[in-house]
mmCIF file with all atom_site columns, C-alpha atoms in Angstrom:
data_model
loop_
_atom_site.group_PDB
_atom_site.id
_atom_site.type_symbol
_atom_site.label_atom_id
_atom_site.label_alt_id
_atom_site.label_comp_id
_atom_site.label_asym_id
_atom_site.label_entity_id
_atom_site.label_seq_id
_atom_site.pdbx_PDB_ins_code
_atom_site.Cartn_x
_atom_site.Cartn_y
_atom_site.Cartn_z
_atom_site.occupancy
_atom_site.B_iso_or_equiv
_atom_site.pdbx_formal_charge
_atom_site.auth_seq_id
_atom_site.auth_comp_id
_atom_site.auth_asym_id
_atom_site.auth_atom_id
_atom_site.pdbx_PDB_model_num
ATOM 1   C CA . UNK Z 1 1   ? 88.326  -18.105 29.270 1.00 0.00 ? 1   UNK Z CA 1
ATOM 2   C CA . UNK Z 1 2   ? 84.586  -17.143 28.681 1.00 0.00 ? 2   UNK Z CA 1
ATOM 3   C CA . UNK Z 1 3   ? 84.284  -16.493 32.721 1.00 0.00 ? 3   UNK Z CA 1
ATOM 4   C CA . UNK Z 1 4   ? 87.388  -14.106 32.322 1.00 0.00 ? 4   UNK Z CA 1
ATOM 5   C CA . UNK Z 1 5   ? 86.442  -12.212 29.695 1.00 0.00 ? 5   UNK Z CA 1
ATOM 6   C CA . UNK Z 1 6   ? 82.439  -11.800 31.115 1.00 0.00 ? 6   UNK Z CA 1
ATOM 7   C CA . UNK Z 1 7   ? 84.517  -10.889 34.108 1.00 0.00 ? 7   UNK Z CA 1
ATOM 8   C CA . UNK Z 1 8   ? 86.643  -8.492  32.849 1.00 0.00 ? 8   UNK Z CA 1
ATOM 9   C CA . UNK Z 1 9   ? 83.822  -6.790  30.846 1.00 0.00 ? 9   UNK Z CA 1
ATOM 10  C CA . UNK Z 1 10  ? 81.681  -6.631  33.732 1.00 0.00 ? 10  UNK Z CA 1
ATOM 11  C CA . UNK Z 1 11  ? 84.259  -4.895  36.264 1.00 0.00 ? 11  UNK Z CA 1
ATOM 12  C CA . UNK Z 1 12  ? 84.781  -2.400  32.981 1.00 0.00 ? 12  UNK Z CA 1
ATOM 13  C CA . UNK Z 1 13  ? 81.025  -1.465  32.584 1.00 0.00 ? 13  UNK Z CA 1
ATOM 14  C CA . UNK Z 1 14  ? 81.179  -1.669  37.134 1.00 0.00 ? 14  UNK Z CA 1
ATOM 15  C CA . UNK Z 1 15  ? 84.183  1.417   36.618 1.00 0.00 ? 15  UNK Z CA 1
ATOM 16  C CA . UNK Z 1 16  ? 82.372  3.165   33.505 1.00 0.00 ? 16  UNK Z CA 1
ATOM 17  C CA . UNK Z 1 17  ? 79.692  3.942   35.460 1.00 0.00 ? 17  UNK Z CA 1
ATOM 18  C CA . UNK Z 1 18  ? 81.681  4.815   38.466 1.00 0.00 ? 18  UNK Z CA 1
ATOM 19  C CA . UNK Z 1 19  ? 83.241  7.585   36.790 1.00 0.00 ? 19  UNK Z CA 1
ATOM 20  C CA . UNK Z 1 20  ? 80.643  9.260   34.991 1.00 0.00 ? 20  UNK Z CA 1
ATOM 21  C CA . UNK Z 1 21  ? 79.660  13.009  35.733 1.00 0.00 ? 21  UNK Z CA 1
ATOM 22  C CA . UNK Z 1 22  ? 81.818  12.667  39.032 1.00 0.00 ? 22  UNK Z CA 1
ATOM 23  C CA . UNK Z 1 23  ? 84.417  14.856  41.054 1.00 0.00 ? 23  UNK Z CA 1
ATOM 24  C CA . UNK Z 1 24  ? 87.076  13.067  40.455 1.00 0.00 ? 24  UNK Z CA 1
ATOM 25  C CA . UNK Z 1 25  ? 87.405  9.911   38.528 1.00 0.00 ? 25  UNK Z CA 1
ATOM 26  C CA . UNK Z 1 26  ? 88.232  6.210   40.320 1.00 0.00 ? 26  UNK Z CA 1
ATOM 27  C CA . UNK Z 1 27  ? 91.992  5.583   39.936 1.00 0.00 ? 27  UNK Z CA 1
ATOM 28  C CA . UNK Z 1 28  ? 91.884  2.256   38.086 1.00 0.00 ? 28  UNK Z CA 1
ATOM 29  C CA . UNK Z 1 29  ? 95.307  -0.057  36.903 1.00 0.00 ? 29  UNK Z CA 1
ATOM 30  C CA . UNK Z 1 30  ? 97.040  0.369   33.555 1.00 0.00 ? 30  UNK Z CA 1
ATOM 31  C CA . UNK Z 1 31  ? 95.856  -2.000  30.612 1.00 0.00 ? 31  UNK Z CA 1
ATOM 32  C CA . UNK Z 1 32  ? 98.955  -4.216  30.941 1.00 0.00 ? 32  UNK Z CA 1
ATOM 33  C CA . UNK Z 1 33  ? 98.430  -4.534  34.857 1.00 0.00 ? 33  UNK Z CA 1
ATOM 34  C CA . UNK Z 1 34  ? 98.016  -8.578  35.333 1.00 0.00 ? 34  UNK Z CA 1
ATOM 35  C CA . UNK Z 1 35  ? 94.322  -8.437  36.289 1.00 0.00 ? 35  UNK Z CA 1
ATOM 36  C CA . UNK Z 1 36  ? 92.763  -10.611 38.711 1.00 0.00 ? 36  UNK Z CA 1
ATOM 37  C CA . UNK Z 1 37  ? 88.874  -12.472 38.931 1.00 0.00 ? 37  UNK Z CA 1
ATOM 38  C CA . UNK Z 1 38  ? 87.639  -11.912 42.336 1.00 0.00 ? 38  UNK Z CA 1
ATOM 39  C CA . UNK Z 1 39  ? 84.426  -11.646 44.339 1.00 0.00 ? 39  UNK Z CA 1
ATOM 40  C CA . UNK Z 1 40  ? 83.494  -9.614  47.203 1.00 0.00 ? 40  UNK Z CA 1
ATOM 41  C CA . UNK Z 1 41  ? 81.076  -9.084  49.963 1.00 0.00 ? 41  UNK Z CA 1
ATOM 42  C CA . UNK Z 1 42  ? 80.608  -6.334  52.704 1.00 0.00 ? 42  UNK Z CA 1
ATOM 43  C CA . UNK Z 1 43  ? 82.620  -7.641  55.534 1.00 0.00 ? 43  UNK Z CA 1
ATOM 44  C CA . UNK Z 1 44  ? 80.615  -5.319  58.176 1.00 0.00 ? 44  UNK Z CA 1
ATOM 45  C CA . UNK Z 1 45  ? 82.298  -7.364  61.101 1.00 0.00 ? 45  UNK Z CA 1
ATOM 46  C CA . UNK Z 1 46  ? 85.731  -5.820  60.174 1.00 0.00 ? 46  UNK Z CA 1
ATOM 47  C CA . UNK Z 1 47  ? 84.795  -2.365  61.090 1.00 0.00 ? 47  UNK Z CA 1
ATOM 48  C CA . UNK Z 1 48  ? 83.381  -3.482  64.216 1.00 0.00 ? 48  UNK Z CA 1
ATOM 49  C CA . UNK Z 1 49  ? 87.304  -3.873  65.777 1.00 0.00 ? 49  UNK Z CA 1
ATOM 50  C CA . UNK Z 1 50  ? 88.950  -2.002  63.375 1.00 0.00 ? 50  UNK Z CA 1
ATOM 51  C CA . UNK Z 1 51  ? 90.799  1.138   64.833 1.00 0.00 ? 51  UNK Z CA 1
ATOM 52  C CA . UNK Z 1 52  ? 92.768  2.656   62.229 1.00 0.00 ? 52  UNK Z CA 1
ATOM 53  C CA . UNK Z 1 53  ? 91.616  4.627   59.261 1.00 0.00 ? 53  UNK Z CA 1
ATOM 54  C CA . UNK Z 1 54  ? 92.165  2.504   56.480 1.00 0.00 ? 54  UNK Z CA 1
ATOM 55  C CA . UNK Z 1 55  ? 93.943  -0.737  56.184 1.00 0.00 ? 55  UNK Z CA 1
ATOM 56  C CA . UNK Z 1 56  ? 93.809  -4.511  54.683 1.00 0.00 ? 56  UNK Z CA 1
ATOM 57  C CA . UNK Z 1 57  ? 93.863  -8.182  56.065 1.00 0.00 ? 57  UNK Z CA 1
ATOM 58  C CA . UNK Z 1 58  ? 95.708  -10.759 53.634 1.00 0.00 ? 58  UNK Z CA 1
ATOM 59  C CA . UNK Z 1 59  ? 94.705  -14.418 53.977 1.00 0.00 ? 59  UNK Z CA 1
ATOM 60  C CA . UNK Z 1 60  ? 96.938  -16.783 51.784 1.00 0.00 ? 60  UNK Z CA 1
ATOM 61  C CA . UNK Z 1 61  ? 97.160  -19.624 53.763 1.00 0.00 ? 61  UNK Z CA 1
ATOM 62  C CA . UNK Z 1 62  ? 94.667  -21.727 56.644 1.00 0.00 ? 62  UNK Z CA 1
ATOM 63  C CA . UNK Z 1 63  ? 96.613  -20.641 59.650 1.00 0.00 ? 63  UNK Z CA 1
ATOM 64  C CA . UNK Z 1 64  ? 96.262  -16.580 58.330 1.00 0.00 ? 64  UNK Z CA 1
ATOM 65  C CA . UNK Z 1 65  ? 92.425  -16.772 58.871 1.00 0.00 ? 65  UNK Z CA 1
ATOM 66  C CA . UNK Z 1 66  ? 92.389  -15.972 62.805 1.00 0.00 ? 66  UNK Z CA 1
ATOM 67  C CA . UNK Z 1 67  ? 93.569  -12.512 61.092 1.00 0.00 ? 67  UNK Z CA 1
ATOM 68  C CA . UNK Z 1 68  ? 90.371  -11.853 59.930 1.00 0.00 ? 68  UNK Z CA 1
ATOM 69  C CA . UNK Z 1 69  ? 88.805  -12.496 63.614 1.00 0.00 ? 69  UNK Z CA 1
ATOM 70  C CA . UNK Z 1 70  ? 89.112  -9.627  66.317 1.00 0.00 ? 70  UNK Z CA 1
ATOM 71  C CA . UNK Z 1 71  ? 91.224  -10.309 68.847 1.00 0.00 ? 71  UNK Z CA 1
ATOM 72  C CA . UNK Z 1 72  ? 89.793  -12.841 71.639 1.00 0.00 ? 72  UNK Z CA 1
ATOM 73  C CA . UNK Z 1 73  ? 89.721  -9.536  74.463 1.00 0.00 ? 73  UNK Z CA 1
ATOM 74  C CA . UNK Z 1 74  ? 88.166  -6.999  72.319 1.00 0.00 ? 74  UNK Z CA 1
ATOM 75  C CA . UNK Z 1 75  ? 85.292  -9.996  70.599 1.00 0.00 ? 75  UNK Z CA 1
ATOM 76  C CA . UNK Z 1 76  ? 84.960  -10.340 74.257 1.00 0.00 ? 76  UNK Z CA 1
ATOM 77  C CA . UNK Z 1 77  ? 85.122  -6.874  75.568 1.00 0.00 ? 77  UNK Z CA 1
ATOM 78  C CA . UNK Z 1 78  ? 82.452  -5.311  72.781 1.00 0.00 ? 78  UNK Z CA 1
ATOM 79  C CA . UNK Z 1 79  ? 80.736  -9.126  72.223 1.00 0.00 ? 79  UNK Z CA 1
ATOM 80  C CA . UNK Z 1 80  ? 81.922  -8.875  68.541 1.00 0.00 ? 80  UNK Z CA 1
ATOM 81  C CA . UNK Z 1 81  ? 81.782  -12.567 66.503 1.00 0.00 ? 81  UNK Z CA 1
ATOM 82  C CA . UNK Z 1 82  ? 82.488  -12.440 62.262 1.00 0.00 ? 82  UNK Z CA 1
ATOM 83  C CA . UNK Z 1 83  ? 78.684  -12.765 60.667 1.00 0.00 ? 83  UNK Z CA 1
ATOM 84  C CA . UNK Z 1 84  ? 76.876  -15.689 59.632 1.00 0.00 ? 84  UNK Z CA 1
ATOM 85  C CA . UNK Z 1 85  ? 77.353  -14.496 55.801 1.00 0.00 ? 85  UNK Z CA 1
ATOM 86  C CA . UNK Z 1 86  ? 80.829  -13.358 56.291 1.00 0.00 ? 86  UNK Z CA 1
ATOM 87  C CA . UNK Z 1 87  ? 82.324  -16.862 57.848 1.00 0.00 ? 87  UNK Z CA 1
ATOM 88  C CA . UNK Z 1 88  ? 80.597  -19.129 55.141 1.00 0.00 ? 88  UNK Z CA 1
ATOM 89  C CA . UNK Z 1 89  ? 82.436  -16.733 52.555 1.00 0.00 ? 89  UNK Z CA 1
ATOM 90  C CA . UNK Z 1 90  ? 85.513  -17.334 54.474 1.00 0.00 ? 90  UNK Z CA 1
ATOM 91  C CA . UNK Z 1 91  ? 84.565  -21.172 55.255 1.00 0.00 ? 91  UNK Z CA 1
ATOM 92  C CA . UNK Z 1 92  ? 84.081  -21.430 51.357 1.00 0.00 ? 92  UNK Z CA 1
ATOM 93  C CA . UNK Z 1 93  ? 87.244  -20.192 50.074 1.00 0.00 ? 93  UNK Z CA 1
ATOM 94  C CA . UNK Z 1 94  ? 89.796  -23.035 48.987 1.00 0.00 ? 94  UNK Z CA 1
ATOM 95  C CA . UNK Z 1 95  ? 92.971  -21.422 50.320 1.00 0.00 ? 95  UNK Z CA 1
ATOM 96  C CA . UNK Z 1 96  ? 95.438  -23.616 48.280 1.00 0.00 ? 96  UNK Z CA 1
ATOM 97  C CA . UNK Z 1 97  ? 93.813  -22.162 44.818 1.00 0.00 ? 97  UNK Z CA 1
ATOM 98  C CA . UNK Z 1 98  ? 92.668  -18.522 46.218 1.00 0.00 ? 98  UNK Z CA 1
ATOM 99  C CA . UNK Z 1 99  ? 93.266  -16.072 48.741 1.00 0.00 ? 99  UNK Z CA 1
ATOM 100 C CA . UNK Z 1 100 ? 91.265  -13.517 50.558 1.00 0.00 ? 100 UNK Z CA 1
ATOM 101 C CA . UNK Z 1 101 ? 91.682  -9.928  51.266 1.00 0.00 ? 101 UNK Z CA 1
ATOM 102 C CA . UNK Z 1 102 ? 90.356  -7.649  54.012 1.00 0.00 ? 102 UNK Z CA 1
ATOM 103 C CA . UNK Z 1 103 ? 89.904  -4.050  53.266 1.00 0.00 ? 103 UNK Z CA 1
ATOM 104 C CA . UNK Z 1 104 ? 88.641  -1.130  55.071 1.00 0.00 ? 104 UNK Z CA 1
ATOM 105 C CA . UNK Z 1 105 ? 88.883  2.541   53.922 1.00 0.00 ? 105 UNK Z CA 1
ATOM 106 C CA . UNK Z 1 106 ? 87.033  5.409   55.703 1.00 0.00 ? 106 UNK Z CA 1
ATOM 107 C CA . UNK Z 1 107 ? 85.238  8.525   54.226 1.00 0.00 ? 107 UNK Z CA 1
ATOM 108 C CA . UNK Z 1 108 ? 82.296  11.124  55.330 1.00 0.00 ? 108 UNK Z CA 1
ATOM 109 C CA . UNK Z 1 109 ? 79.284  9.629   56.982 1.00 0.00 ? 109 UNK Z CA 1
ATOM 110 C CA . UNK Z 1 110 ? 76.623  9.620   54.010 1.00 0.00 ? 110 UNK Z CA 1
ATOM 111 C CA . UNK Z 1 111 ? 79.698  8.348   51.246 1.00 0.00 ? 111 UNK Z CA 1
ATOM 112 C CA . UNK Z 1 112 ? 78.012  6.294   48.581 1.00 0.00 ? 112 UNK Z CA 1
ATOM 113 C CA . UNK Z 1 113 ? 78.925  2.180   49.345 1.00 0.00 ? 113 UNK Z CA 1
ATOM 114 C CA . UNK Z 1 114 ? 82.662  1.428   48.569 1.00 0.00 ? 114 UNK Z CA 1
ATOM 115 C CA . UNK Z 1 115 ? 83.008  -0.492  45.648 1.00 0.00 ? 115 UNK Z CA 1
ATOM 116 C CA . UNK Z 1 116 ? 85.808  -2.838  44.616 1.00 0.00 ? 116 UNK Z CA 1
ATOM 117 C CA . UNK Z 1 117 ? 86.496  -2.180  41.204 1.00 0.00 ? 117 UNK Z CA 1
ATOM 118 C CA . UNK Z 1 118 ? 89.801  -4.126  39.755 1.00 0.00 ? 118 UNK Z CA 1
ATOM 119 C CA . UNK Z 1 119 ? 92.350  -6.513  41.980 1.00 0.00 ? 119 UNK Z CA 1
ATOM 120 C CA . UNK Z 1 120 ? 95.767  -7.049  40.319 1.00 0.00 ? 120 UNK Z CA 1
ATOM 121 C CA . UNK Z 1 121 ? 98.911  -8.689  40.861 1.00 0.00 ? 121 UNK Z CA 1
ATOM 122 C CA . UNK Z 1 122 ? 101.673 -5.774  41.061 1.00 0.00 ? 122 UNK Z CA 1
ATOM 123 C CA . UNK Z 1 123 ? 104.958 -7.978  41.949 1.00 0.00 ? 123 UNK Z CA 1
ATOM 124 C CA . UNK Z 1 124 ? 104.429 -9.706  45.423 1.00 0.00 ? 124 UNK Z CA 1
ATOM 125 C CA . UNK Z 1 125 ? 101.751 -7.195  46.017 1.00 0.00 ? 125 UNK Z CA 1
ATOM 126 C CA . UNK Z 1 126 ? 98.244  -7.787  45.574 1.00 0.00 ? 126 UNK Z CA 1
ATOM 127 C CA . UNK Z 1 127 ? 96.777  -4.249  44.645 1.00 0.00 ? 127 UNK Z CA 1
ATOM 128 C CA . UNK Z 1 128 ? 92.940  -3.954  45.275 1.00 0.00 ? 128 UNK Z CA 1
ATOM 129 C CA . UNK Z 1 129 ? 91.028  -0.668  43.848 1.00 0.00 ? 129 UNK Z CA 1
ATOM 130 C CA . UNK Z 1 130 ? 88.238  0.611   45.742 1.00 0.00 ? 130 UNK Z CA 1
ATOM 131 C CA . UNK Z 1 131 ? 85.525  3.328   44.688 1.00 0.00 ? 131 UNK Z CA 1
ATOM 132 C CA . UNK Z 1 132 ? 83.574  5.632   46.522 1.00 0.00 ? 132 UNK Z CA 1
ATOM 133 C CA . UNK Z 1 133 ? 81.589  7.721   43.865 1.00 0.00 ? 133 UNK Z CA 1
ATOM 134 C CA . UNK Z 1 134 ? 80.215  10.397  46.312 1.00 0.00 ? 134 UNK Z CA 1
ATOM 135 C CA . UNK Z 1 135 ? 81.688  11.673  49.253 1.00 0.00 ? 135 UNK Z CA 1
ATOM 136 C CA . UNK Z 1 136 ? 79.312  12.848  51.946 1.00 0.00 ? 136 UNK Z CA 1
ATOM 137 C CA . UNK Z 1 137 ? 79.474  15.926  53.091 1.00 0.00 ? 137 UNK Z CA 1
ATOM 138 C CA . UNK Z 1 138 ? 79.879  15.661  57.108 1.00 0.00 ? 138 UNK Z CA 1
ATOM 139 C CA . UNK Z 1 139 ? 83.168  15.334  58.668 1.00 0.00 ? 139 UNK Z CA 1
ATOM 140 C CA . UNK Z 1 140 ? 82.662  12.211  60.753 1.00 0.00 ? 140 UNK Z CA 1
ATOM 141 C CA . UNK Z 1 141 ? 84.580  9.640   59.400 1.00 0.00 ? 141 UNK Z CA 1
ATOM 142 C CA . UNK Z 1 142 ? 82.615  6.509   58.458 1.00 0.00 ? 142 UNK Z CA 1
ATOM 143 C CA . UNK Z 1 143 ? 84.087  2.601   57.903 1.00 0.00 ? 143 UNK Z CA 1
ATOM 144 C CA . UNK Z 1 144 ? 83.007  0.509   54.919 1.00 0.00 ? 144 UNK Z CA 1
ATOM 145 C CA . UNK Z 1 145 ? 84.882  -2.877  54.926 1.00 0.00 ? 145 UNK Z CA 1
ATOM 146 C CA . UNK Z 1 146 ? 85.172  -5.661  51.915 1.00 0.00 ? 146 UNK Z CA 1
ATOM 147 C CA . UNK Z 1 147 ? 85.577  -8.882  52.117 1.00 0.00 ? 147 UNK Z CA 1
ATOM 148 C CA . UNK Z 1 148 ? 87.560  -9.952  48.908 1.00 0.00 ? 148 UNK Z CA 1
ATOM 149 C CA . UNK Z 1 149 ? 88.189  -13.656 47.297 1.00 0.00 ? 149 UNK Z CA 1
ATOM 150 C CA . UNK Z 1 150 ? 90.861  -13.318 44.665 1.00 0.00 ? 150 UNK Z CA 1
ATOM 151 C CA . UNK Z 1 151 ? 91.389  -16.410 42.334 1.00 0.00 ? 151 UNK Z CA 1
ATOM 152 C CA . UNK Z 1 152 ? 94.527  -17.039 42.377 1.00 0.00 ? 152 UNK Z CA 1
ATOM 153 C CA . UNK Z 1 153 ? 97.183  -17.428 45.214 1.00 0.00 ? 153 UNK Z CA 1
ATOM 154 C CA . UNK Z 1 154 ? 101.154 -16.956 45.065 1.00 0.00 ? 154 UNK Z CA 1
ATOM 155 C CA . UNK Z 1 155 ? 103.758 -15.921 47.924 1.00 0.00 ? 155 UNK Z CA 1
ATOM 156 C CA . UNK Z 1 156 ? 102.689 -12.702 48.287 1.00 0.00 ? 156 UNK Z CA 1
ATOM 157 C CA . UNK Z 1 157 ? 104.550 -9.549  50.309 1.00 0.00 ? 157 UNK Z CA 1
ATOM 158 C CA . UNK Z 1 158 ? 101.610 -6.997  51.566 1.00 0.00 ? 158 UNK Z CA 1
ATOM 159 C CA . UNK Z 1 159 ? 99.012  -5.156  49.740 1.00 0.00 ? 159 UNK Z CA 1
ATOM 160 C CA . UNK Z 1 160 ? 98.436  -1.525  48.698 1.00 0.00 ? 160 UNK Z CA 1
ATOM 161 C CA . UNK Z 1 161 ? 94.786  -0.697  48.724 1.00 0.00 ? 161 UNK Z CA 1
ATOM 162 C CA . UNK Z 1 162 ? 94.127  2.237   45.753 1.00 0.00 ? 162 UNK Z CA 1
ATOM 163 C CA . UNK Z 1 163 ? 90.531  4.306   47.446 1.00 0.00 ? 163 UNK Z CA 1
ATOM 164 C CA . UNK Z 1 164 ? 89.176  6.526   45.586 1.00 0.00 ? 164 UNK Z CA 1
ATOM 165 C CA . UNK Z 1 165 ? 87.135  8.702   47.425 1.00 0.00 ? 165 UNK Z CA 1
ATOM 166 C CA . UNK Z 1 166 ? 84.974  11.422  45.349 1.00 0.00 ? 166 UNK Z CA 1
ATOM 167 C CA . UNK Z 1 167 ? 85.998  14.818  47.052 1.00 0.00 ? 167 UNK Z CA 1
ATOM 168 C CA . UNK Z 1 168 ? 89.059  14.098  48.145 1.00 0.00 ? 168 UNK Z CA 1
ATOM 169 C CA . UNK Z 1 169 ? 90.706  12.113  44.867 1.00 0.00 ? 169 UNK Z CA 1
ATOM 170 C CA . UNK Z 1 170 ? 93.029  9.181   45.650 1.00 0.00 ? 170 UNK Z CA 1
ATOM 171 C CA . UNK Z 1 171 ? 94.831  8.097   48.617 1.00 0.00 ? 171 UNK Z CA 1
ATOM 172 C CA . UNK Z 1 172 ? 97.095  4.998   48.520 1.00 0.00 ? 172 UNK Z CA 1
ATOM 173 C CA . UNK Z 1 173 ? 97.904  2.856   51.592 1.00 0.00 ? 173 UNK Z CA 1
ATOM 174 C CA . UNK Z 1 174 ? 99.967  -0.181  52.296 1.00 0.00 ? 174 UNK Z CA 1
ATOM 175 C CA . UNK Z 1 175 ? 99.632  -3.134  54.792 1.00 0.00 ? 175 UNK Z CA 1
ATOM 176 C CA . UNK Z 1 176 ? 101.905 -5.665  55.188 1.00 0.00 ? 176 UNK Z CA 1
ATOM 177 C CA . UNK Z 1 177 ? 98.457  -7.817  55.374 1.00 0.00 ? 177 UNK Z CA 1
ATOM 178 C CA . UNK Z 1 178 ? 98.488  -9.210  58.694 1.00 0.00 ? 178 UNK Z CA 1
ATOM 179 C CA . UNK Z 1 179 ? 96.896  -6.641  60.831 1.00 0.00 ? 179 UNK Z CA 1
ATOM 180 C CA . UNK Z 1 180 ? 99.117  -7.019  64.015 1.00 0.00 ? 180 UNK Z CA 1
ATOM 181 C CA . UNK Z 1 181 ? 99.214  -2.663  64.081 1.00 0.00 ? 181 UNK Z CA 1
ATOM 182 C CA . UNK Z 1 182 ? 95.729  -3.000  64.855 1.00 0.00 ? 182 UNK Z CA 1
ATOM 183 C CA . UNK Z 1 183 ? 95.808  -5.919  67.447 1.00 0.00 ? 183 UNK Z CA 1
ATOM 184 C CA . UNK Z 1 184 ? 99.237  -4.894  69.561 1.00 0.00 ? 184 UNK Z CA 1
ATOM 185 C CA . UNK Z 1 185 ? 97.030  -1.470  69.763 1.00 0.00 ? 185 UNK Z CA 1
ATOM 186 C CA . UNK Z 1 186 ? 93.824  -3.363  70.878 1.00 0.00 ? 186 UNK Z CA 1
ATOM 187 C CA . UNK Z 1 187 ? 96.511  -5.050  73.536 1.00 0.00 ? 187 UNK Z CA 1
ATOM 188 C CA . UNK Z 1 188 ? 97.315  -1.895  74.494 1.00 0.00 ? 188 UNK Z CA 1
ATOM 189 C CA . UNK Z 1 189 ? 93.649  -0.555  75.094 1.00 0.00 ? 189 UNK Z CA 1
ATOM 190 C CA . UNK Z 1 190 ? 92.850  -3.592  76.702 1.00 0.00 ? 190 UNK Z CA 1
ATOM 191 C CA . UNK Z 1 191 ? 96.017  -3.106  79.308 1.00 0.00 ? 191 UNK Z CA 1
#
């Protein structure tokens, strides 16, 4: 319970100071939201393959982890393998007690790192805030993944990423988590 609360006090002070003297504020959940512990790393080998916008990757059970992994043509076609760092996160996560989350949101070249702020359980939905204090101020669009490890794991429908992005307020996307958009449009690069 001591973890939790550290935990929860911690991703509080992590948001305080995300909002402060800003644009816009970070969207955050509402106090009764059913809050989740989690951890998270920059999953750089995500935006390597990635070729929409934004989207998210669910992993909530052993055989969902190829999801994570670009598809054999395109690790092939650009020479693209998941980092050293990146698979012993994945490689470390007991699957039957948590589940892990892929998420990638795009803003200006020059945006301040995307920051993970809260992850709650919203029905079947997992619901993952993300935070991007400043916006940069070209118009080439710039990918900043996240490699998430939420403690807890239940049958779980898709996931609707919240990104805040400081100039242009909130946008809201969903994924049904298993990122076959992306690879049936790989297949039909690749074709």
């Amino acid at each position: 319970m001591r973890r939790r609360t550290l935990l929860a006090t911690a991703g509080s002070v992590g948001l305080a100071g995300c909002t402060t003297s800003l644009p816009t504020l970070c969207s955050r959940p509402a106090f009764r939201a059913d809050r989740l512990e989690f951890e998270t790393i920059d999953f750089s080998s995500l935006s390597g393959w990635w070729l929409r916008p934004d989207g998210a990757v669910l992993v909530a059970a052993p055989d969902h982890v190829e999801r994570l992994e670009p598809p054999e043509a395109v690790a092939t076609a650009l020479d693209l393998e998941v980092a050293e760092e990146e698979r012993a996160f994945v490689d470390g996560t007991d699957l039957s007690a948590s589940m892990l989350v892929g998420v990638i949101v795009t803003s200006a070249a020059g945006s301040t790192d995307a920051r993970v702020t809260h992850v709650v359980r919203d029905g079947r939905t997992v619901h993952c805030y993300v935070c991007i204090r400043r916006r940069g101020m070209d118009d080439v669009g710039a990918h900043q993944a996240r490699l998430i490890r939420v403690a807890e794991r239940w049958a779980t429908d898709d996931v609707r990423v919240t990104f805040t992005n400081g100039g242009d307020g909130t946008e809201t996307f969903d994924s049904d988590g298993t990122g076959a958009a992306v690879r049936d449009r790989w297949a039909d690069e690749l074709s």
